[in-house]
Short mmCIF file of C-alpha atoms and ligand atoms in Angstrom, two decimals:
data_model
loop_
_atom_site.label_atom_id
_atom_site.label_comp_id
_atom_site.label_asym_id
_atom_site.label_seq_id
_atom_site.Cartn_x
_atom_site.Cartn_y
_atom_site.Cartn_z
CA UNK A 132 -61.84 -5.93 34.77
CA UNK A 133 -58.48 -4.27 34.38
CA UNK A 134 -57.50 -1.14 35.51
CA UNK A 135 -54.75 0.66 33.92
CA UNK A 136 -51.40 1.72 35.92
CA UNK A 137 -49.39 2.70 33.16
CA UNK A 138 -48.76 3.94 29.58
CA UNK A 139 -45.72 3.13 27.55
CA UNK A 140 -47.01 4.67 24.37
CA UNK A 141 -46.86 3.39 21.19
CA UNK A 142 -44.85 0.15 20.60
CA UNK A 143 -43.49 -2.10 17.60
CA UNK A 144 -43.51 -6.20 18.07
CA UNK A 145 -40.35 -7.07 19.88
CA UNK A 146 -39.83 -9.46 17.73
CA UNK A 147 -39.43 -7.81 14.51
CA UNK A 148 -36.56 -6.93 13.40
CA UNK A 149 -36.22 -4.79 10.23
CA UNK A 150 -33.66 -6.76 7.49
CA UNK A 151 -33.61 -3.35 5.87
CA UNK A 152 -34.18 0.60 6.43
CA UNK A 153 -36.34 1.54 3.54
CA UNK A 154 -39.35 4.10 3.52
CA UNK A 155 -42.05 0.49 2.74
CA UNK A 156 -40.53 -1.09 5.28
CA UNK A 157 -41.07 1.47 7.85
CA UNK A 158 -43.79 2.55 6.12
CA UNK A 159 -45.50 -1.08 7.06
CA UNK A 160 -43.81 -1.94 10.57
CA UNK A 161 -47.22 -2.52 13.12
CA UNK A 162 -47.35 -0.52 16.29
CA UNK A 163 -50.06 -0.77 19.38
CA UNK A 164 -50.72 0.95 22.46
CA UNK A 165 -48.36 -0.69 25.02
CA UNK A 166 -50.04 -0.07 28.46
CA UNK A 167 -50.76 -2.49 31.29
CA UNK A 168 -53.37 -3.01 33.97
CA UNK A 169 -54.13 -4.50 37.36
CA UNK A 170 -57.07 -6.76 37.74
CA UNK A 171 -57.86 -6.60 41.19
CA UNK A 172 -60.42 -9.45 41.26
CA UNK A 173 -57.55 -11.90 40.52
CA UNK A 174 -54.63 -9.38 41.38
CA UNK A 175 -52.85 -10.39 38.04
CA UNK A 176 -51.24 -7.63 35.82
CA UNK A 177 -51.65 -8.32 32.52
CA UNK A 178 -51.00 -5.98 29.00
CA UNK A 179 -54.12 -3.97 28.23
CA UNK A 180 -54.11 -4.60 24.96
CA UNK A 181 -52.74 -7.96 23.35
CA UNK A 182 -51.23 -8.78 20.14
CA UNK A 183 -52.01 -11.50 17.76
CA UNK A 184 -49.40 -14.31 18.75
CA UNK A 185 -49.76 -15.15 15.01
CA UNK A 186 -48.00 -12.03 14.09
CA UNK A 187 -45.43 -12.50 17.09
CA UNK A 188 -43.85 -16.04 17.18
CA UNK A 189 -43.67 -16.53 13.35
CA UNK A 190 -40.69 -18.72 11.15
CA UNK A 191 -38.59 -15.75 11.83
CA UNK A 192 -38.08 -15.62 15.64
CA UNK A 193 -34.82 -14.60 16.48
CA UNK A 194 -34.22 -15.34 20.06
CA UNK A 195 -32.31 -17.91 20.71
CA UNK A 196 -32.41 -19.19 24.64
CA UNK A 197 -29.15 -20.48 24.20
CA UNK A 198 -27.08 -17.52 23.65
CA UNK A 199 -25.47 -17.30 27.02
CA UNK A 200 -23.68 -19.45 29.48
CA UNK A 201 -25.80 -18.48 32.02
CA UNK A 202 -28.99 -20.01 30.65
CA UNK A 203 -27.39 -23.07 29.76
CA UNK A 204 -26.28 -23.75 33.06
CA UNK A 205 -29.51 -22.36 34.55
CA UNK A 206 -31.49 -24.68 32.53
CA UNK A 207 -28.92 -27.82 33.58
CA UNK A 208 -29.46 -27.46 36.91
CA UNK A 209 -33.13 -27.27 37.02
CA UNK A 210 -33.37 -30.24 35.01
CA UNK A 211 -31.27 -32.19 37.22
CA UNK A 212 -32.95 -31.58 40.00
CA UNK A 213 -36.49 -32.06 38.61
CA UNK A 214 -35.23 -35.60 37.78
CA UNK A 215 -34.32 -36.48 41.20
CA UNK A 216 -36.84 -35.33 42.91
CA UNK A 217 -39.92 -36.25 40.50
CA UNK A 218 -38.12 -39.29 38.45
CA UNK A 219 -40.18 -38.26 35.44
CA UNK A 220 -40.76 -41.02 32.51
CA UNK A 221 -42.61 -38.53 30.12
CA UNK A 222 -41.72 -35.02 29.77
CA UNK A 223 -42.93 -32.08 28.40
CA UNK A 224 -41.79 -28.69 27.47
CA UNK A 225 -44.05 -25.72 26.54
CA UNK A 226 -42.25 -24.06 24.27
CA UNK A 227 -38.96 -25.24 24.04
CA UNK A 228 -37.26 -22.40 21.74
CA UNK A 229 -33.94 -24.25 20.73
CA UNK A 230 -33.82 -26.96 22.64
CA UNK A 231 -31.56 -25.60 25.89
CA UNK A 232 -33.87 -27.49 28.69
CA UNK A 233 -34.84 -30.34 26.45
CA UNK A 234 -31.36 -31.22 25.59
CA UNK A 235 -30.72 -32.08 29.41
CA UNK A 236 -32.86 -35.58 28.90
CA UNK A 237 -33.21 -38.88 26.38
CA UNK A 238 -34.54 -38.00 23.55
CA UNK A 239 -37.54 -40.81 24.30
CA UNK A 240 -38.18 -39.48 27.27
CA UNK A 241 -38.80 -35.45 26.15
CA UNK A 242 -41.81 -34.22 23.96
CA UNK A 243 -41.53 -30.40 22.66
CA UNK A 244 -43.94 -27.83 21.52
CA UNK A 245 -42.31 -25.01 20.03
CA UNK A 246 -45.08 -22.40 17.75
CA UNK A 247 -42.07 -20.93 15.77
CA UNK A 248 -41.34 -22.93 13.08
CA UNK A 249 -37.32 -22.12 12.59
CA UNK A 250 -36.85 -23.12 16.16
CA UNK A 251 -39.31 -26.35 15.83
CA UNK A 252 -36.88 -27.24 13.37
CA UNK A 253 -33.73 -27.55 15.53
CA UNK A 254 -35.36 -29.44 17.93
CA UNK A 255 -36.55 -31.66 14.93
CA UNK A 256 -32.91 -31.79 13.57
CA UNK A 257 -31.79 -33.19 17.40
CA UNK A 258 -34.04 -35.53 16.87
CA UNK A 259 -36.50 -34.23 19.46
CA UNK A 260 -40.20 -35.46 19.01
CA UNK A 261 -41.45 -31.29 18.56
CA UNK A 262 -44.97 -30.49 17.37
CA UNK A 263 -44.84 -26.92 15.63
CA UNK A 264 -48.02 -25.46 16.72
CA UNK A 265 -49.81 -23.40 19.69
CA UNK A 266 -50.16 -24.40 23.03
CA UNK A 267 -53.75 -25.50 23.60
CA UNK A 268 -56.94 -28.43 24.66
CA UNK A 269 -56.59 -29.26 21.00
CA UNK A 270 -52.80 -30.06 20.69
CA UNK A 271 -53.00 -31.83 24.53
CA UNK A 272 -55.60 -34.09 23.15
CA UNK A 273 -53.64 -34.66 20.09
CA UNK A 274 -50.63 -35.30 22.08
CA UNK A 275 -52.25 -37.74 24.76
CA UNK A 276 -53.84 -39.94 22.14
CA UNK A 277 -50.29 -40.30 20.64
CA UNK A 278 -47.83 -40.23 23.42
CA UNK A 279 -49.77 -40.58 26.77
CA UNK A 280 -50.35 -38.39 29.62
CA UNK A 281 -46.88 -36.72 31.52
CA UNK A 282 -45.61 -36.80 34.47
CA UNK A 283 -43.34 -33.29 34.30
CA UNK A 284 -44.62 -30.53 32.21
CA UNK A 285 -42.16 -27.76 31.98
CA UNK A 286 -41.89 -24.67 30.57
CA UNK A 287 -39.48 -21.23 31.01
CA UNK A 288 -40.68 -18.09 29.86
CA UNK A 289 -43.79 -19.18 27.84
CA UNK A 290 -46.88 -18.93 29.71
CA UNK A 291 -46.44 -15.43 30.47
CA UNK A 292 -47.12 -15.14 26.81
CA UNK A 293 -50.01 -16.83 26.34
CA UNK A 294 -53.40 -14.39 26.51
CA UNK A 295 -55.97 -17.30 27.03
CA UNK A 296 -55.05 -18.91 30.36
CA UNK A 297 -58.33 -21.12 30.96
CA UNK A 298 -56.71 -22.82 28.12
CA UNK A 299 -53.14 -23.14 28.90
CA UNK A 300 -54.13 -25.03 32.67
CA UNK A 301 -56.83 -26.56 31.02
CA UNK A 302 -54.68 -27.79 28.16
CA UNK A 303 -52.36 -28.78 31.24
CA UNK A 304 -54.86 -30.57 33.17
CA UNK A 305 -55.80 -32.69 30.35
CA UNK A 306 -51.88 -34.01 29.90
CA UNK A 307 -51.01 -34.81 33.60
CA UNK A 308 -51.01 -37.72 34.75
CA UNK A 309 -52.52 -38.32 38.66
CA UNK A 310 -49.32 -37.30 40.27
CA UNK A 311 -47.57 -35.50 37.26
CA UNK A 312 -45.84 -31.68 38.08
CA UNK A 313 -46.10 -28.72 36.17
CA UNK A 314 -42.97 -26.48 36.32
CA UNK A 315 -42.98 -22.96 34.90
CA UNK A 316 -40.75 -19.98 34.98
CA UNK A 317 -41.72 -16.89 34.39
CA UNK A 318 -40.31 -12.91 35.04
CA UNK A 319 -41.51 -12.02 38.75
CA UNK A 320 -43.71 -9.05 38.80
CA UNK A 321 -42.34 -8.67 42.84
CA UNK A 322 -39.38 -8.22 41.16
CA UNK A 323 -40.77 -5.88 38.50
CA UNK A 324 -41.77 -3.28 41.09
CA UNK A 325 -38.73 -4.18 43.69
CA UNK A 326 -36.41 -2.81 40.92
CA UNK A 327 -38.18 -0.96 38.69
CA UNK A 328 -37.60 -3.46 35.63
CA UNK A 329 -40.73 -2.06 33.42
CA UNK A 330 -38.69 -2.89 30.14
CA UNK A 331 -39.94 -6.86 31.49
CA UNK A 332 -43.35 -5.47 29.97
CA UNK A 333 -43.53 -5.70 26.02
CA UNK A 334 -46.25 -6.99 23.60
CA UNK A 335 -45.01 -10.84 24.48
CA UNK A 336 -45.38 -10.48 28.22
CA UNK A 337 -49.18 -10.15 28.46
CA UNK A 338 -49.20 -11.27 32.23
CA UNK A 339 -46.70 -11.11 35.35
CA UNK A 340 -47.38 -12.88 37.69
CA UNK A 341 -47.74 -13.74 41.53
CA UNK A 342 -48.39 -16.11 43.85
CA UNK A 343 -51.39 -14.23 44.90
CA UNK A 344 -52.33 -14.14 41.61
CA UNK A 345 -51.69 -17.48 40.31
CA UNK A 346 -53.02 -18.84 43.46
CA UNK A 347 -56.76 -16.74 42.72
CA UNK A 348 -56.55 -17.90 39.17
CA UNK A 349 -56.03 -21.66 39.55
CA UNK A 350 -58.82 -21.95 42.37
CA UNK A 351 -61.43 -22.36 39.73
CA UNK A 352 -59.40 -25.01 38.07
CA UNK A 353 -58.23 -28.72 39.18
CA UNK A 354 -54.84 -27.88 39.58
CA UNK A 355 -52.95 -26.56 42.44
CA UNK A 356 -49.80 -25.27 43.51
CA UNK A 357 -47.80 -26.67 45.89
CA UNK A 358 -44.19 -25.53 45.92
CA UNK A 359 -42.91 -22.34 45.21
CA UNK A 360 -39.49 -20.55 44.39
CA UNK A 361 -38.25 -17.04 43.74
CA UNK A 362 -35.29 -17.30 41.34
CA UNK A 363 -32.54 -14.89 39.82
CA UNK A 364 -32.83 -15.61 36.49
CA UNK A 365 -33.71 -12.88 34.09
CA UNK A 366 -33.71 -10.10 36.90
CA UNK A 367 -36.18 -11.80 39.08
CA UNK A 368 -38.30 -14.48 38.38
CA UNK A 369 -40.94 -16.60 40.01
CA UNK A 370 -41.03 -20.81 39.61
CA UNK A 371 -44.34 -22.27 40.57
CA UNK A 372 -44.87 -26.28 40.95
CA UNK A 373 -48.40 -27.10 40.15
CA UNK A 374 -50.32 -30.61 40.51
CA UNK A 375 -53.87 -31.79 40.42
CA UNK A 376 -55.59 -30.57 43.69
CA UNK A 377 -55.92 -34.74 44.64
CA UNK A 378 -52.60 -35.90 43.82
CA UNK A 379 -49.95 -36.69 46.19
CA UNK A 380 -47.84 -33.55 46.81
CA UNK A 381 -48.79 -31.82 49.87
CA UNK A 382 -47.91 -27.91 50.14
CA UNK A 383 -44.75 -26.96 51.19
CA UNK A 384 -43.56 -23.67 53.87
CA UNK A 385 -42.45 -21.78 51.10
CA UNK A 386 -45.78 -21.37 49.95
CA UNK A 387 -46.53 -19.03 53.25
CA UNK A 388 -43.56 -17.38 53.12
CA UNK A 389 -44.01 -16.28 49.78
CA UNK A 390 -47.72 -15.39 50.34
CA UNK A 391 -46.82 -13.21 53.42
CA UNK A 392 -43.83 -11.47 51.79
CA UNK A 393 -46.19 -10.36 48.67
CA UNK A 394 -49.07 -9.51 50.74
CA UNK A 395 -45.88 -7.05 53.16
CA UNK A 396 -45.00 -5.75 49.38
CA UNK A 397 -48.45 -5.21 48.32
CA UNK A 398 -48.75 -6.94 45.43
CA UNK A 399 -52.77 -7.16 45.91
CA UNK A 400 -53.02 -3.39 45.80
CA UNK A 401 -53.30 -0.99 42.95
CA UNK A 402 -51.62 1.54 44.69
CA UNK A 403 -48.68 -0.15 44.42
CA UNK A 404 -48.72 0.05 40.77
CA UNK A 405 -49.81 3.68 40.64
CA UNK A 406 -46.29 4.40 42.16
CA UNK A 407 -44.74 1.75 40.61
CA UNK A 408 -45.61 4.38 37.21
CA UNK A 409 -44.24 7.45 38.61
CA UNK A 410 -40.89 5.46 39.09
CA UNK A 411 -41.06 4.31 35.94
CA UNK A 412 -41.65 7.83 34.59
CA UNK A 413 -38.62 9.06 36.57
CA UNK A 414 -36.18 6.35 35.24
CA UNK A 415 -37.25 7.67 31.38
CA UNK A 416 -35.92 11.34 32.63
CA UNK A 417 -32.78 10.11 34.34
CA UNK A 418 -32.00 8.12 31.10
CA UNK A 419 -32.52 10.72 28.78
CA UNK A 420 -30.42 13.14 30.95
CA UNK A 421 -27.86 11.16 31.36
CA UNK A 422 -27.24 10.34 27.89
CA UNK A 423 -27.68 13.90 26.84
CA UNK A 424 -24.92 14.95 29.46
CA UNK A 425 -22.65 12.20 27.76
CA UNK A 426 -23.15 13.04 24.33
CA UNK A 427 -22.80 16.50 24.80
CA UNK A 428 -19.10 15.24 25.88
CA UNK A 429 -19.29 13.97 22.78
CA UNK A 430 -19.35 10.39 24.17
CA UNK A 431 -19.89 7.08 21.98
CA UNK A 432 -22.48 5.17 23.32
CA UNK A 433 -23.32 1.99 22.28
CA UNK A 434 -25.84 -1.16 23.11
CA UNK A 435 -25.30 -4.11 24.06
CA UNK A 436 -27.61 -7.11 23.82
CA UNK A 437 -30.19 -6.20 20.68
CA UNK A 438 -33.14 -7.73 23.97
CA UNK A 439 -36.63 -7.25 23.75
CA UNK A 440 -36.39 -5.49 26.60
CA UNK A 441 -34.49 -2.79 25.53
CA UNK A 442 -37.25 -2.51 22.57
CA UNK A 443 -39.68 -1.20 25.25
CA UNK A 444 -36.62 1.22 26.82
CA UNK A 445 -35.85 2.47 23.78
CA UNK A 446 -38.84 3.51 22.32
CA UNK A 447 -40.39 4.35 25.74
CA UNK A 448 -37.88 7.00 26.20
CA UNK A 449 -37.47 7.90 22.68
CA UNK A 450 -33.76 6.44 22.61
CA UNK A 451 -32.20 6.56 18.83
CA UNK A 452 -29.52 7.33 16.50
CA UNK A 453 -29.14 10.42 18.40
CA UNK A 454 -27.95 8.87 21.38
CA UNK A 455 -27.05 5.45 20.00
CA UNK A 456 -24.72 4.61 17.30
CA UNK A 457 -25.35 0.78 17.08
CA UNK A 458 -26.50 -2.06 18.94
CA UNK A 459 -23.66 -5.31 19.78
CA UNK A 460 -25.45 -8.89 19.77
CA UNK A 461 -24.20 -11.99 19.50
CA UNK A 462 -27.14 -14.01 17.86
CA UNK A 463 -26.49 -14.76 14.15
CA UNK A 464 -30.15 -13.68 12.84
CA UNK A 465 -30.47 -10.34 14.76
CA UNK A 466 -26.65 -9.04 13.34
CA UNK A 467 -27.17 -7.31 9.70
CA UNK A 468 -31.00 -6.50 11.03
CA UNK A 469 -32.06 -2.67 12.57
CA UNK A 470 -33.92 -2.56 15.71
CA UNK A 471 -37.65 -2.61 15.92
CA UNK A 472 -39.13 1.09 16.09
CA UNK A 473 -36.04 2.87 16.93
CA UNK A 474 -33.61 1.12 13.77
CA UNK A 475 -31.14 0.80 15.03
CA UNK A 476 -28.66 -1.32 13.50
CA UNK A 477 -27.50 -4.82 14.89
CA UNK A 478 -23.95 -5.90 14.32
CA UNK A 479 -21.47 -8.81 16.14
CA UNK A 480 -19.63 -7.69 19.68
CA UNK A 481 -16.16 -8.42 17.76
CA UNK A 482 -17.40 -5.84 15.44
CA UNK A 483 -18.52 -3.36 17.59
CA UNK A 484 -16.89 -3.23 20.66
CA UNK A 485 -14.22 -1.31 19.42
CA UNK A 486 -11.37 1.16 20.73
CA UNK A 487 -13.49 4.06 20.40
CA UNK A 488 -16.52 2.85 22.28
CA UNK A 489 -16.99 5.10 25.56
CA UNK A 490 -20.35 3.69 27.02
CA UNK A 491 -22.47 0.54 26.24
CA UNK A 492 -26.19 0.48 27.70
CA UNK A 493 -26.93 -2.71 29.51
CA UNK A 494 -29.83 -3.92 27.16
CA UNK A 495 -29.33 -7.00 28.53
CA UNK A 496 -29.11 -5.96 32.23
CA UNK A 497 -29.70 -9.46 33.16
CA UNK A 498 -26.47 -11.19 32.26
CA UNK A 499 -24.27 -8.28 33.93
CA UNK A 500 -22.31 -10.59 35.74
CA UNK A 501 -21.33 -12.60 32.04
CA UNK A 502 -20.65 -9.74 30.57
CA UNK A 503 -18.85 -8.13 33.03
CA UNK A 504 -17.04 -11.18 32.88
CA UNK A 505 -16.60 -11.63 28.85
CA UNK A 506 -16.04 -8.25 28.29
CA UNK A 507 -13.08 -7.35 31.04
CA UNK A 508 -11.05 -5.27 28.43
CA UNK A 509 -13.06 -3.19 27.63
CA UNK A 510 -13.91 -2.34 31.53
CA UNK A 511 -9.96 -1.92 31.67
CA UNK A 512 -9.39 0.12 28.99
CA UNK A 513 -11.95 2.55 30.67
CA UNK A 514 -14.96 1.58 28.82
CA UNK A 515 -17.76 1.68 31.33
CA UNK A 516 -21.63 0.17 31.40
CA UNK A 517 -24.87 2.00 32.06
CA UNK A 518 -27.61 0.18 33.16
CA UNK A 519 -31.35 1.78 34.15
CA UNK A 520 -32.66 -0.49 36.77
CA UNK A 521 -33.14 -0.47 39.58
CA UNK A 522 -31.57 2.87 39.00
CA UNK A 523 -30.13 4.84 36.04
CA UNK A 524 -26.70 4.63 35.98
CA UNK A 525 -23.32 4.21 35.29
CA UNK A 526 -21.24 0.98 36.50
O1 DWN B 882 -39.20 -14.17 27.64
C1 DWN B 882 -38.36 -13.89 26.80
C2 DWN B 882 -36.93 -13.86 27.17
C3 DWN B 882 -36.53 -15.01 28.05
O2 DWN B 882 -36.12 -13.83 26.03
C4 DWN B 882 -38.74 -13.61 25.40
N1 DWN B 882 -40.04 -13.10 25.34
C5 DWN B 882 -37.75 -12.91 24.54
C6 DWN B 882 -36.37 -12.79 25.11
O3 DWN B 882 -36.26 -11.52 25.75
P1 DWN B 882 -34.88 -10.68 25.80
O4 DWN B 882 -34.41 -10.42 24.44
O5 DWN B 882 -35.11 -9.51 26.67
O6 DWN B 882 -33.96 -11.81 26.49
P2 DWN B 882 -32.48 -11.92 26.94
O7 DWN B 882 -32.25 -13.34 27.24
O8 DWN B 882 -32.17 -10.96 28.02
O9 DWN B 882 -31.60 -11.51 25.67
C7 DWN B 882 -30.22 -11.37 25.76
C8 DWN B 882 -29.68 -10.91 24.43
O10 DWN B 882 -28.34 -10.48 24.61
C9 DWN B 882 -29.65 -12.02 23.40
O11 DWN B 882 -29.97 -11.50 22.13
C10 DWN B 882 -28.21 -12.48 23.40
C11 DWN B 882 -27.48 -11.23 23.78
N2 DWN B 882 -26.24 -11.46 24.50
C12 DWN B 882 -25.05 -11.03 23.93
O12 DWN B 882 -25.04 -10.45 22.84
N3 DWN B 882 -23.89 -11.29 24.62
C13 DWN B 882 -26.27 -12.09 25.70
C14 DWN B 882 -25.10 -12.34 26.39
C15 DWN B 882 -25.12 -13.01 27.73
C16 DWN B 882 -23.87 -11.93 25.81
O13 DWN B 882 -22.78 -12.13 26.39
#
């Protein structure tokens, strides 16, 4: 049984993206009760309420993993090193979004799974065997009668979306082979409380999770995990190696270390999370004040990086035209669109980045340092940043 730490309010689906501002439109957009719990039987937080993933990753699903440098590299590096140190002959990817990890190996050698249709069909266009549908038993048995069992299964940022999780390690079970590896990414939910990143909660994160968490959840299964890493990517995440309890691997140190440095942070505890909310609460009032001071200067503010994430800041802290003229993205099918709840409208950085610009909120806090990078005249012409975690404020 969850137990709830924290209320965000009411929500819209990250994911939609309004291709016009007219009274049917808003009139129709679907909002839920975006609040999240701690169960402390398995100590995994999870969304209280979840949305229909039939409603979320649909033919129109606009983010595209490969819109920054960063995550391209990120995802060449991890593949590299998976193939030397597991030699994989069959690989997997759990939804594989445009292809960014898949791309890294021979196209005979790769399987995808990708729900969203428009982004089964690049794959499909690369020439990447991709089947269009759901994680799940069904699809592994599908895929096992017509491709055989794997020896890596990967996947980045997709079973943190996934409500049913009996299903997604049975589902994985059922495609390993003896000594296959499962390798998934996901945003850290040490990292969530270390810095006060609630915006990583939104309806397609349903869980965050931990080692202690993970570790209680796969326990009644016939998988395992045996080697463990705490990453940087996307503001903190967490990479867990998982095999069948009798195959080969044997568990590694990090495993302990991990263990003892959640267990110091107090990831087990609800307490924790109670005063993880009254940060949370505090970062809405520094935000707000802040951008009231600046716009009472008569400041223009700006967003950049049309994120998810700043989907839950935004209409968590009731951030909109008032504050915010427009928001600068660089994906084709978000510019032209408004953003979800708060419509705000989307256009291209070479568009909006202009002379006049003052401020740009960090939406996309997590690529600071290739942004930063990209956007250096704008820094020297005395534009400036604000970003709200781990605290609000202007860089
Ligand atoms: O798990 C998820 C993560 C990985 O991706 C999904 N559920 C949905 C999505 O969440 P997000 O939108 O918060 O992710 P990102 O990767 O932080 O989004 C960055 C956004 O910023 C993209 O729309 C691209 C844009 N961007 C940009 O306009 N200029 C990014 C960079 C680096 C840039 O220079």
């Amino acid at each position: 049984m969850k137990k709830k730490f924290l209320d965000l309010g009411k929500h819209p689906i990250t994911n939609s993206f309004l291709n016009k501002i007219k009274k049917n439109n808003i009139k129709k957009e679907f909002f839920y009760n975006l609040s999240v719990g701690f169960d402390k039987k398995n100590y995994l937080v999870s969304l209280m309420n979840f949305v229909n993933p039939k409603k979320q990753y649909t033919s129109k699903y606009a983010h595209r993993a490969s819109q920054s440098k960063t995550m391209n590299k990120s995802f060449a590096k991890i593949a590299s090193r998976l193939k030397k140190r597991f030699r994989p002959k069959k690989v997997l990817e759990i939804g594989s979004n445009d292809g960014v990890f898949i791309k890294n190996f021979k196209r005979n050698n790769v399987i995808a799974v990708e729900p969203c249709s428009n982004l089964a069909k690049i794959t499909r266009q690369n020439n990447f065997k991709t089947y269009n549908d759901f994680w799940s038993k069904k699809l592994a048995k599908k895929i096992i009668k017509q491709n055989k069992k794997k020896d890596l299964i990967y996947s980045a940022n997709t079973i943190s979306h996934i409500p049913n999780l009996n299903e997604v390690f049975s589902a994985v079970s059922l495609t390993l082979s003896k000594n296959g590896v499962f390798v998934f990414e996901d945003p850290y939910i040490g990292a969530v409380v270390k810095i006060n990143s609630y915006d990583q909660f939104y309806d397609e994160h349903v869980h965050l999770f931990s080692l202690l968490s993970l570790s209680k959840i796969l326990s009644k299964t016939d998988l395992k995990v045996f080697d463990i890493e705490i990453i940087k990517t996307h503001g903190g995440s967490i990479r867990f190696y998982v095999c069948k309890k009798n195959a080969k691997f044997k568990k590694t140190k990090n495993l302990k270390k991990v263990k003892l440095l959640e267990i110091k942070q107090q990831l087990h505890k609800f307490d924790t999370y109670r005063k993880f909310s009254s940060r949370v609460k505090k970062s809405k009032r520094d935000l707000r004040n802040l951008l009231s001071k600046l716009k009472a200067k008569n400041k223009k503010i700006i967003s950049y990086g049309a994120t998810y994430k700043s989907t839950t800041v935004f209409n968590y802290c009731n951030i909109g035209k008032k504050f915010i003229d427009y928001v600068i993205d660089t994906t084709p099918n978000k510019q032209g669109k408004f953003t979800p709840g708060k419509h705000l409208p989307i256009i291209s950085p070479e568009k909006g980045l202009d002379n006049k610009v003052d401020y740009a909120f960090l939406g996309a806090w997590n690529f600071e340092k290739e942004i930063k990078q990209k956007e250096k005249s704008f820094l020297k012409r005395g534009g400036k940043f604000i970003v709200h975690v781990p605290k609000v404020r202007i860089i």
